[in-house]
């Protein structure tokens, strides 16, 4: 090789290395990492440019094709430059994003984008994080398992294997082991027989649902044990247990979900075969393929399929007594077609009188409509990041006396399915639909573009397994509307028992005056368990059970003298006395240690205390966790 | 004299009979072992002989596990909260236990194993204890751990080998080995370290080389350890045992005398057989109630002769393969 060629090659090499090195270090920002934990995500990055810059992190979701940012973090100003980063901890800047920031929903894929504020169009780094999460049993907050190689979808479809009971969080109750199937799933045959099924449309084997569910939910997998032995903890849960005794010493009752009865056995329900004739089993309430529900109990979003039954008022001249089964069923339908969008901005009195059980209206949002307090109605809008001045289209529900905002989820089906929500005229961008809470919002132009609506209402209960989270607004995990949604859930089968007015006769199949169940603090499960009960987990009006207090171990004290199928949380009529014990009807009752004063805002045997032990009402004995006490 | 000769003749005949019986019996046992082992070794599945379904007036309901002690078969009849015992022909002999939390009572009888003295150990997942019964089903005592820190939270699968009790503590995600006096000899909680923990292990078994096999149900895999608890390999049904698991809810496991490993896969309703290297050599089953089909099979036991017992929970029967 000549000296010339050698020199030329050397120079050329130096130039090429220089070019490559320059390109490497010319990045706007060095991508660090995105990690998730129980409280959300942490986005770490280094500014590798040669000058201080301002940065923000924007979060998008796959629901709108990553079009509109769900969230923009507060700007990190004057982030120090590190043009030659070493990776030292001090070089990193961290931006945290909470689940609430993005209105987190299971199954949604979130994309995180780091943006140079001085040049917003330029995305300096992006990372996608799968919204596949489960619930941590310790704090009930969101636990991101996306770092688990078994859980992350392999093809970007957002799908992972069902029945992977061993994945992080599996020992917690619920989680989304159901649904999100991997493309090479081996799970279908666990429940279905393609050509030799013993049961109808679902191709299930004999005792399929009950037996399959109890194969895992019997305590052998670490998943929620539906047959747990009674304990002090069991008494605080929403569901109770299926492991009960029905002998005279226990007088237990349970939801007979082994497939031996049909749904028509539900008290307060109808009997038509079209709706009520199906087998009653675990899947009547829970969704084995995944509910899309935000709660960990995997409750079916559309139990009994009301979301696909069209509401039709009775024909003129037809009364309830004379109505057919089909006509009565349609009164419970939750599919409302051709709804006019009522404009409350121009006609504030438009909802003064009954139109249909559910209607849709829109209004411009003011500061009074928003709240960061989870116990307030305005929280539903604030957590979706609705802004003052934007407009909201919202479902409203007739309570018997007035219309109130309703947060039943809007079911999304396909054009082939009856249960499907459609906002006619909705623009491709600019209108954010909050499916799980049943409303949509955006700029006035986007909202006003919606000319009519078809809504299909489902149910989404946001709660934990502690009963207090449903009805006790002082409890940390309480979220507005949870108790009401739970009652709607029970009323999918026990339809007539959902009532918000005691003064009127209510019910489709039987007319009666009924105890209020349509409020958070009067949710059905405050008095009843979901799975089963007996003397070992029922309590007395002092909220003490077989496992504690003055009557610990005394089974005969706790056995319900009125054996029934009612799954009561309290024995005998203490189910009434637990809340009404010191109300006006029972004043001067010497057995009651805490009588409310005449100006008390609370009636009930005791006041509820919050997590910090603070009482709502001075001068009353604090409650044990889970003890009832009506708060009005 | 004549009388003495008669005694000698009679004695000789008896002695000869005993020797002959011993020889025949010995070869009979050998024949059994060879027959079954060969069957497994050549890639064939165990041969079903019949099903045990329980007392006609008290049929099995959700039989979760099974063991064999001598010629008797012990089945945890879990939904009836009892143990049913059968002879070799499948005839019910007796049963013991009833619902409750006291001595001799069960809430969720699960794993079952016998020791060399014929005592029966029954794990109760819900009562969080292991009861010891004699061979007639009389409650003797609870198995007590020597150190309270080792207390079991939810015992599931059991095996007794060389006077050591192997137990899966399901809620605690671990396998513990005790001597029969309750002293902890070994504890296994993970595969390779804290990053790869066991999850809800349901079954454990041991081979003749004292290797320990764990059915790590929650992680959809079998894990093999040596006798010291050192990790050896994972079996999950994929081609190289490193891909996505083919199992859904792996449960009962057993090792035949020739080293063939059998495993029940609960939610695919199949039973798989593997060689010593973890390579699958057969599978049988599938969902159904016909012969050799299963509805959510769970427990599996292989005895020294290679006879196999499999509990079929929804079909409420125990398959006896010999």
PDB file of C-alpha atoms in Angstrom, chain B residues 36-257:
ATOM      1  CA  UNK B  36     -45.760 -50.924  33.542  1.00  0.00           C
ATOM      2  CA  UNK B  37     -42.266 -49.567  33.272  1.00  0.00           C
ATOM      3  CA  UNK B  38     -41.885 -50.950  29.787  1.00  0.00           C
ATOM      4  CA  UNK B  39     -45.171 -49.461  28.825  1.00  0.00           C
ATOM      5  CA  UNK B  40     -44.045 -46.030  29.945  1.00  0.00           C
ATOM      6  CA  UNK B  41     -40.550 -46.457  28.642  1.00  0.00           C
ATOM      7  CA  UNK B  42     -41.651 -47.250  25.137  1.00  0.00           C
ATOM      8  CA  UNK B  43     -43.574 -44.049  24.936  1.00  0.00           C
ATOM      9  CA  UNK B  44     -46.896 -45.560  25.793  1.00  0.00           C
ATOM     10  CA  UNK B  45     -49.265 -44.177  28.317  1.00  0.00           C
ATOM     11  CA  UNK B  46     -50.278 -46.063  31.436  1.00  0.00           C
ATOM     12  CA  UNK B  47     -53.003 -48.591  30.811  1.00  0.00           C
ATOM     13  CA  UNK B  48     -56.324 -47.772  32.417  1.00  0.00           C
ATOM     14  CA  UNK B  49     -57.761 -50.630  34.435  1.00  0.00           C
ATOM     15  CA  UNK B  50     -60.843 -49.109  36.000  1.00  0.00           C
ATOM     16  CA  UNK B  51     -62.280 -46.097  37.786  1.00  0.00           C
ATOM     17  CA  UNK B  52     -62.953 -45.754  41.484  1.00  0.00           C
ATOM     18  CA  UNK B  53     -66.084 -43.689  42.007  1.00  0.00           C
ATOM     19  CA  UNK B  54     -66.749 -44.175  45.673  1.00  0.00           C
ATOM     20  CA  UNK B  55     -69.464 -45.615  47.811  1.00  0.00           C
ATOM     21  CA  UNK B  56     -72.722 -45.817  45.850  1.00  0.00           C
ATOM     22  CA  UNK B  57     -74.433 -43.958  48.658  1.00  0.00           C
ATOM     23  CA  UNK B  58     -71.610 -41.503  49.019  1.00  0.00           C
ATOM     24  CA  UNK B  59     -69.910 -41.051  45.658  1.00  0.00           C
ATOM     25  CA  UNK B  60     -66.775 -38.975  45.448  1.00  0.00           C
ATOM     26  CA  UNK B  61     -67.200 -35.243  44.935  1.00  0.00           C
ATOM     27  CA  UNK B  62     -64.175 -33.278  43.806  1.00  0.00           C
ATOM     28  CA  UNK B  63     -61.508 -35.871  44.656  1.00  0.00           C
ATOM     29  CA  UNK B  64     -58.368 -33.755  44.850  1.00  0.00           C
ATOM     30  CA  UNK B  65     -55.608 -36.199  45.646  1.00  0.00           C
ATOM     31  CA  UNK B  66     -54.844 -39.863  46.099  1.00  0.00           C
ATOM     32  CA  UNK B  67     -52.185 -42.129  47.529  1.00  0.00           C
ATOM     33  CA  UNK B  68     -51.639 -45.824  47.902  1.00  0.00           C
ATOM     34  CA  UNK B  69     -50.495 -47.468  51.101  1.00  0.00           C
ATOM     35  CA  UNK B  70     -49.965 -51.180  50.785  1.00  0.00           C
ATOM     36  CA  UNK B  71     -52.879 -52.383  48.698  1.00  0.00           C
ATOM     37  CA  UNK B  72     -55.263 -49.694  49.862  1.00  0.00           C
ATOM     38  CA  UNK B  73     -56.108 -46.512  47.995  1.00  0.00           C
ATOM     39  CA  UNK B  74     -56.758 -43.355  50.017  1.00  0.00           C
ATOM     40  CA  UNK B  75     -58.635 -40.513  48.294  1.00  0.00           C
ATOM     41  CA  UNK B  76     -59.260 -37.010  49.619  1.00  0.00           C
ATOM     42  CA  UNK B  77     -62.978 -36.584  48.898  1.00  0.00           C
ATOM     43  CA  UNK B  78     -62.652 -32.845  49.200  1.00  0.00           C
ATOM     44  CA  UNK B  79     -66.172 -31.529  48.752  1.00  0.00           C
ATOM     45  CA  UNK B  80     -67.397 -34.110  51.265  1.00  0.00           C
ATOM     46  CA  UNK B  81     -64.570 -33.095  53.578  1.00  0.00           C
ATOM     47  CA  UNK B  82     -63.513 -36.664  54.192  1.00  0.00           C
ATOM     48  CA  UNK B  83     -61.110 -39.375  53.072  1.00  0.00           C
ATOM     49  CA  UNK B  84     -62.458 -42.465  51.368  1.00  0.00           C
ATOM     50  CA  UNK B  85     -60.474 -45.699  51.406  1.00  0.00           C
ATOM     51  CA  UNK B  86     -60.723 -48.464  48.816  1.00  0.00           C
ATOM     52  CA  UNK B  87     -59.190 -51.862  48.376  1.00  0.00           C
ATOM     53  CA  UNK B  88     -57.368 -52.913  45.271  1.00  0.00           C
ATOM     54  CA  UNK B  89     -60.572 -53.800  43.500  1.00  0.00           C
ATOM     55  CA  UNK B  90     -62.007 -50.346  44.084  1.00  0.00           C
ATOM     56  CA  UNK B  91     -64.393 -51.557  46.745  1.00  0.00           C
ATOM     57  CA  UNK B  92     -65.015 -48.958  49.464  1.00  0.00           C
ATOM     58  CA  UNK B  93     -63.520 -50.167  52.711  1.00  0.00           C
ATOM     59  CA  UNK B  94     -64.071 -47.286  55.088  1.00  0.00           C
ATOM     60  CA  UNK B  95     -63.895 -43.521  55.253  1.00  0.00           C
ATOM     61  CA  UNK B  96     -62.911 -41.004  57.859  1.00  0.00           C
ATOM     62  CA  UNK B  97     -63.192 -37.314  58.617  1.00  0.00           C
ATOM     63  CA  UNK B  98     -66.058 -34.856  58.479  1.00  0.00           C
ATOM     64  CA  UNK B  99     -66.573 -31.123  58.133  1.00  0.00           C
ATOM     65  CA  UNK B 100     -65.128 -29.001  60.865  1.00  0.00           C
ATOM     66  CA  UNK B 101     -62.045 -27.538  62.416  1.00  0.00           C
ATOM     67  CA  UNK B 102     -61.476 -29.957  65.269  1.00  0.00           C
ATOM     68  CA  UNK B 103     -59.278 -33.039  65.429  1.00  0.00           C
ATOM     69  CA  UNK B 104     -60.114 -35.498  62.699  1.00  0.00           C
ATOM     70  CA  UNK B 105     -62.172 -32.915  60.821  1.00  0.00           C
ATOM     71  CA  UNK B 106     -61.549 -31.135  57.531  1.00  0.00           C
ATOM     72  CA  UNK B 107     -62.484 -27.993  55.646  1.00  0.00           C
ATOM     73  CA  UNK B 108     -60.468 -28.685  52.498  1.00  0.00           C
ATOM     74  CA  UNK B 109     -58.677 -32.028  52.642  1.00  0.00           C
ATOM     75  CA  UNK B 110     -56.101 -31.924  49.878  1.00  0.00           C
ATOM     76  CA  UNK B 111     -52.710 -33.638  49.766  1.00  0.00           C
ATOM     77  CA  UNK B 112     -52.434 -37.139  51.181  1.00  0.00           C
ATOM     78  CA  UNK B 113     -49.452 -39.414  51.842  1.00  0.00           C
ATOM     79  CA  UNK B 114     -48.565 -42.497  53.865  1.00  0.00           C
ATOM     80  CA  UNK B 115     -45.434 -43.189  55.898  1.00  0.00           C
ATOM     81  CA  UNK B 116     -43.623 -46.520  56.261  1.00  0.00           C
ATOM     82  CA  UNK B 117     -45.686 -47.395  59.330  1.00  0.00           C
ATOM     83  CA  UNK B 118     -48.913 -47.043  57.427  1.00  0.00           C
ATOM     84  CA  UNK B 119     -49.914 -43.760  59.010  1.00  0.00           C
ATOM     85  CA  UNK B 120     -51.830 -41.394  56.752  1.00  0.00           C
ATOM     86  CA  UNK B 121     -51.014 -37.690  56.535  1.00  0.00           C
ATOM     87  CA  UNK B 122     -53.777 -35.406  55.249  1.00  0.00           C
ATOM     88  CA  UNK B 123     -53.171 -31.730  54.423  1.00  0.00           C
ATOM     89  CA  UNK B 124     -56.062 -29.350  55.013  1.00  0.00           C
ATOM     90  CA  UNK B 125     -55.656 -26.222  52.907  1.00  0.00           C
ATOM     91  CA  UNK B 126     -58.249 -24.188  54.782  1.00  0.00           C
ATOM     92  CA  UNK B 127     -57.599 -25.380  58.321  1.00  0.00           C
ATOM     93  CA  UNK B 128     -53.880 -24.857  57.661  1.00  0.00           C
ATOM     94  CA  UNK B 129     -52.826 -28.109  59.265  1.00  0.00           C
ATOM     95  CA  UNK B 130     -51.725 -31.649  58.516  1.00  0.00           C
ATOM     96  CA  UNK B 131     -53.536 -34.408  60.400  1.00  0.00           C
ATOM     97  CA  UNK B 132     -52.003 -37.807  61.017  1.00  0.00           C
ATOM     98  CA  UNK B 133     -54.277 -40.844  61.118  1.00  0.00           C
ATOM     99  CA  UNK B 134     -53.480 -44.498  61.579  1.00  0.00           C
ATOM    100  CA  UNK B 135     -54.183 -46.907  58.746  1.00  0.00           C
ATOM    101  CA  UNK B 136     -57.707 -47.412  60.080  1.00  0.00           C
ATOM    102  CA  UNK B 137     -58.485 -43.721  59.918  1.00  0.00           C
ATOM    103  CA  UNK B 138     -58.207 -42.973  63.616  1.00  0.00           C
ATOM    104  CA  UNK B 139     -56.874 -39.511  64.325  1.00  0.00           C
ATOM    105  CA  UNK B 140     -53.519 -39.658  66.059  1.00  0.00           C
ATOM    106  CA  UNK B 141     -52.256 -36.097  66.149  1.00  0.00           C
ATOM    107  CA  UNK B 142     -51.472 -33.035  64.083  1.00  0.00           C
ATOM    108  CA  UNK B 143     -48.118 -32.780  62.401  1.00  0.00           C
ATOM    109  CA  UNK B 144     -46.344 -30.091  64.394  1.00  0.00           C
ATOM    110  CA  UNK B 145     -43.464 -28.025  63.120  1.00  0.00           C
ATOM    111  CA  UNK B 146     -40.606 -27.699  65.560  1.00  0.00           C
ATOM    112  CA  UNK B 147     -40.156 -23.997  64.965  1.00  0.00           C
ATOM    113  CA  UNK B 148     -43.243 -21.792  64.878  1.00  0.00           C
ATOM    114  CA  UNK B 149     -41.598 -19.660  62.236  1.00  0.00           C
ATOM    115  CA  UNK B 150     -42.018 -22.595  59.883  1.00  0.00           C
ATOM    116  CA  UNK B 151     -45.777 -22.789  60.422  1.00  0.00           C
ATOM    117  CA  UNK B 152     -47.696 -23.729  57.312  1.00  0.00           C
ATOM    118  CA  UNK B 153     -50.306 -21.330  56.010  1.00  0.00           C
ATOM    119  CA  UNK B 154     -52.025 -23.586  53.505  1.00  0.00           C
ATOM    120  CA  UNK B 155     -50.577 -27.064  52.980  1.00  0.00           C
ATOM    121  CA  UNK B 156     -51.408 -28.656  49.656  1.00  0.00           C
ATOM    122  CA  UNK B 157     -49.432 -31.469  48.069  1.00  0.00           C
ATOM    123  CA  UNK B 158     -47.699 -34.032  50.283  1.00  0.00           C
ATOM    124  CA  UNK B 159     -45.102 -36.739  49.803  1.00  0.00           C
ATOM    125  CA  UNK B 160     -43.216 -38.806  52.354  1.00  0.00           C
ATOM    126  CA  UNK B 161     -39.839 -40.169  51.334  1.00  0.00           C
ATOM    127  CA  UNK B 162     -37.075 -41.555  53.535  1.00  0.00           C
ATOM    128  CA  UNK B 163     -38.846 -40.386  56.682  1.00  0.00           C
ATOM    129  CA  UNK B 164     -39.097 -36.863  55.388  1.00  0.00           C
ATOM    130  CA  UNK B 165     -42.308 -34.971  54.708  1.00  0.00           C
ATOM    131  CA  UNK B 166     -42.398 -32.868  51.554  1.00  0.00           C
ATOM    132  CA  UNK B 167     -45.194 -30.315  51.564  1.00  0.00           C
ATOM    133  CA  UNK B 168     -46.255 -27.465  49.323  1.00  0.00           C
ATOM    134  CA  UNK B 169     -47.334 -24.426  51.316  1.00  0.00           C
ATOM    135  CA  UNK B 170     -49.518 -22.877  48.655  1.00  0.00           C
ATOM    136  CA  UNK B 171     -50.315 -19.391  50.005  1.00  0.00           C
ATOM    137  CA  UNK B 172     -46.699 -18.983  51.104  1.00  0.00           C
ATOM    138  CA  UNK B 173     -45.457 -19.953  47.640  1.00  0.00           C
ATOM    139  CA  UNK B 174     -42.945 -22.464  48.934  1.00  0.00           C
ATOM    140  CA  UNK B 175     -42.078 -26.109  49.323  1.00  0.00           C
ATOM    141  CA  UNK B 176     -40.833 -27.263  52.693  1.00  0.00           C
ATOM    142  CA  UNK B 177     -39.156 -30.502  53.691  1.00  0.00           C
ATOM    143  CA  UNK B 178     -39.438 -31.612  57.315  1.00  0.00           C
ATOM    144  CA  UNK B 179     -38.282 -34.654  59.142  1.00  0.00           C
ATOM    145  CA  UNK B 180     -41.221 -36.466  60.666  1.00  0.00           C
ATOM    146  CA  UNK B 181     -40.584 -34.766  63.991  1.00  0.00           C
ATOM    147  CA  UNK B 182     -41.273 -31.397  62.396  1.00  0.00           C
ATOM    148  CA  UNK B 183     -37.747 -30.077  62.009  1.00  0.00           C
ATOM    149  CA  UNK B 184     -37.307 -28.128  58.796  1.00  0.00           C
ATOM    150  CA  UNK B 185     -34.676 -29.680  56.585  1.00  0.00           C
ATOM    151  CA  UNK B 186     -35.090 -27.643  53.414  1.00  0.00           C
ATOM    152  CA  UNK B 187     -37.190 -24.815  52.027  1.00  0.00           C
ATOM    153  CA  UNK B 188     -37.608 -23.939  48.362  1.00  0.00           C
ATOM    154  CA  UNK B 189     -39.146 -20.620  47.423  1.00  0.00           C
ATOM    155  CA  UNK B 190     -37.701 -19.773  44.041  1.00  0.00           C
ATOM    156  CA  UNK B 191     -36.163 -21.112  40.896  1.00  0.00           C
ATOM    157  CA  UNK B 192     -33.000 -19.118  40.462  1.00  0.00           C
ATOM    158  CA  UNK B 193     -33.355 -16.382  43.007  1.00  0.00           C
ATOM    159  CA  UNK B 194     -35.597 -13.598  44.145  1.00  0.00           C
ATOM    160  CA  UNK B 195     -36.402 -12.625  40.595  1.00  0.00           C
ATOM    161  CA  UNK B 196     -38.112 -15.923  39.856  1.00  0.00           C
ATOM    162  CA  UNK B 197     -40.227 -17.042  42.778  1.00  0.00           C
ATOM    163  CA  UNK B 198     -42.538 -20.012  42.991  1.00  0.00           C
ATOM    164  CA  UNK B 199     -46.217 -19.208  42.845  1.00  0.00           C
ATOM    165  CA  UNK B 200     -48.868 -21.396  44.409  1.00  0.00           C
ATOM    166  CA  UNK B 201     -47.025 -24.710  44.104  1.00  0.00           C
ATOM    167  CA  UNK B 202     -49.593 -27.484  44.338  1.00  0.00           C
ATOM    168  CA  UNK B 203     -47.629 -30.704  44.175  1.00  0.00           C
ATOM    169  CA  UNK B 204     -44.218 -32.145  44.957  1.00  0.00           C
ATOM    170  CA  UNK B 205     -42.613 -35.496  44.376  1.00  0.00           C
ATOM    171  CA  UNK B 206     -39.204 -37.164  44.559  1.00  0.00           C
ATOM    172  CA  UNK B 207     -37.407 -39.648  42.345  1.00  0.00           C
ATOM    173  CA  UNK B 208     -35.020 -42.421  43.324  1.00  0.00           C
ATOM    174  CA  UNK B 209     -32.082 -40.064  42.966  1.00  0.00           C
ATOM    175  CA  UNK B 210     -33.762 -37.804  45.521  1.00  0.00           C
ATOM    176  CA  UNK B 211     -34.354 -35.077  42.957  1.00  0.00           C
ATOM    177  CA  UNK B 212     -37.283 -32.888  43.925  1.00  0.00           C
ATOM    178  CA  UNK B 213     -40.032 -32.079  41.412  1.00  0.00           C
ATOM    179  CA  UNK B 214     -42.367 -29.170  42.075  1.00  0.00           C
ATOM    180  CA  UNK B 215     -45.556 -28.407  40.219  1.00  0.00           C
ATOM    181  CA  UNK B 216     -45.353 -24.614  40.220  1.00  0.00           C
ATOM    182  CA  UNK B 217     -48.995 -24.117  39.370  1.00  0.00           C
ATOM    183  CA  UNK B 218     -49.108 -20.355  39.306  1.00  0.00           C
ATOM    184  CA  UNK B 219     -46.149 -20.113  36.958  1.00  0.00           C
ATOM    185  CA  UNK B 220     -47.430 -22.893  34.663  1.00  0.00           C
ATOM    186  CA  UNK B 221     -44.343 -25.074  34.929  1.00  0.00           C
ATOM    187  CA  UNK B 222     -42.600 -27.967  36.606  1.00  0.00           C
ATOM    188  CA  UNK B 223     -39.337 -27.206  38.326  1.00  0.00           C
ATOM    189  CA  UNK B 224     -36.723 -29.818  39.108  1.00  0.00           C
ATOM    190  CA  UNK B 225     -34.204 -29.464  41.937  1.00  0.00           C
ATOM    191  CA  UNK B 226     -31.528 -31.759  43.267  1.00  0.00           C
ATOM    192  CA  UNK B 227     -31.783 -33.136  46.788  1.00  0.00           C
ATOM    193  CA  UNK B 228     -30.196 -29.987  48.218  1.00  0.00           C
ATOM    194  CA  UNK B 229     -32.737 -27.745  46.559  1.00  0.00           C
ATOM    195  CA  UNK B 230     -30.375 -26.584  43.844  1.00  0.00           C
ATOM    196  CA  UNK B 231     -32.206 -25.785  40.627  1.00  0.00           C
ATOM    197  CA  UNK B 232     -31.730 -28.244  37.791  1.00  0.00           C
ATOM    198  CA  UNK B 233     -34.256 -27.472  35.083  1.00  0.00           C
ATOM    199  CA  UNK B 234     -37.714 -26.278  34.153  1.00  0.00           C
ATOM    200  CA  UNK B 235     -40.318 -28.171  32.172  1.00  0.00           C
ATOM    201  CA  UNK B 236     -43.188 -26.203  30.673  1.00  0.00           C
ATOM    202  CA  UNK B 237     -44.171 -28.206  27.613  1.00  0.00           C
ATOM    203  CA  UNK B 238     -42.624 -25.859  25.051  1.00  0.00           C
ATOM    204  CA  UNK B 239     -40.138 -27.222  22.555  1.00  0.00           C
ATOM    205  CA  UNK B 240     -37.061 -26.239  24.512  1.00  0.00           C
ATOM    206  CA  UNK B 241     -38.831 -25.603  27.830  1.00  0.00           C
ATOM    207  CA  UNK B 242     -37.927 -21.943  27.452  1.00  0.00           C
ATOM    208  CA  UNK B 243     -40.832 -20.741  25.347  1.00  0.00           C
ATOM    209  CA  UNK B 244     -44.403 -19.958  26.330  1.00  0.00           C
ATOM    210  CA  UNK B 245     -45.806 -22.566  28.627  1.00  0.00           C
ATOM    211  CA  UNK B 246     -48.131 -25.146  27.195  1.00  0.00           C
ATOM    212  CA  UNK B 247     -49.502 -25.950  30.634  1.00  0.00           C
ATOM    213  CA  UNK B 248     -52.543 -24.417  32.243  1.00  0.00           C
ATOM    214  CA  UNK B 249     -52.722 -25.101  35.947  1.00  0.00           C
ATOM    215  CA  UNK B 250     -50.250 -27.978  36.332  1.00  0.00           C
ATOM    216  CA  UNK B 251     -51.077 -30.086  39.352  1.00  0.00           C
ATOM    217  CA  UNK B 252     -50.323 -33.666  40.458  1.00  0.00           C
ATOM    218  CA  UNK B 253     -46.938 -35.184  39.632  1.00  0.00           C
ATOM    219  CA  UNK B 254     -45.227 -38.531  40.114  1.00  0.00           C
ATOM    220  CA  UNK B 255     -42.107 -40.341  38.956  1.00  0.00           C
ATOM    221  CA  UNK B 256     -42.207 -43.976  37.882  1.00  0.00           C
ATOM    222  CA  UNK B 257     -39.414 -46.322  38.816  1.00  0.00           C
TER     223      UNK B 257
END
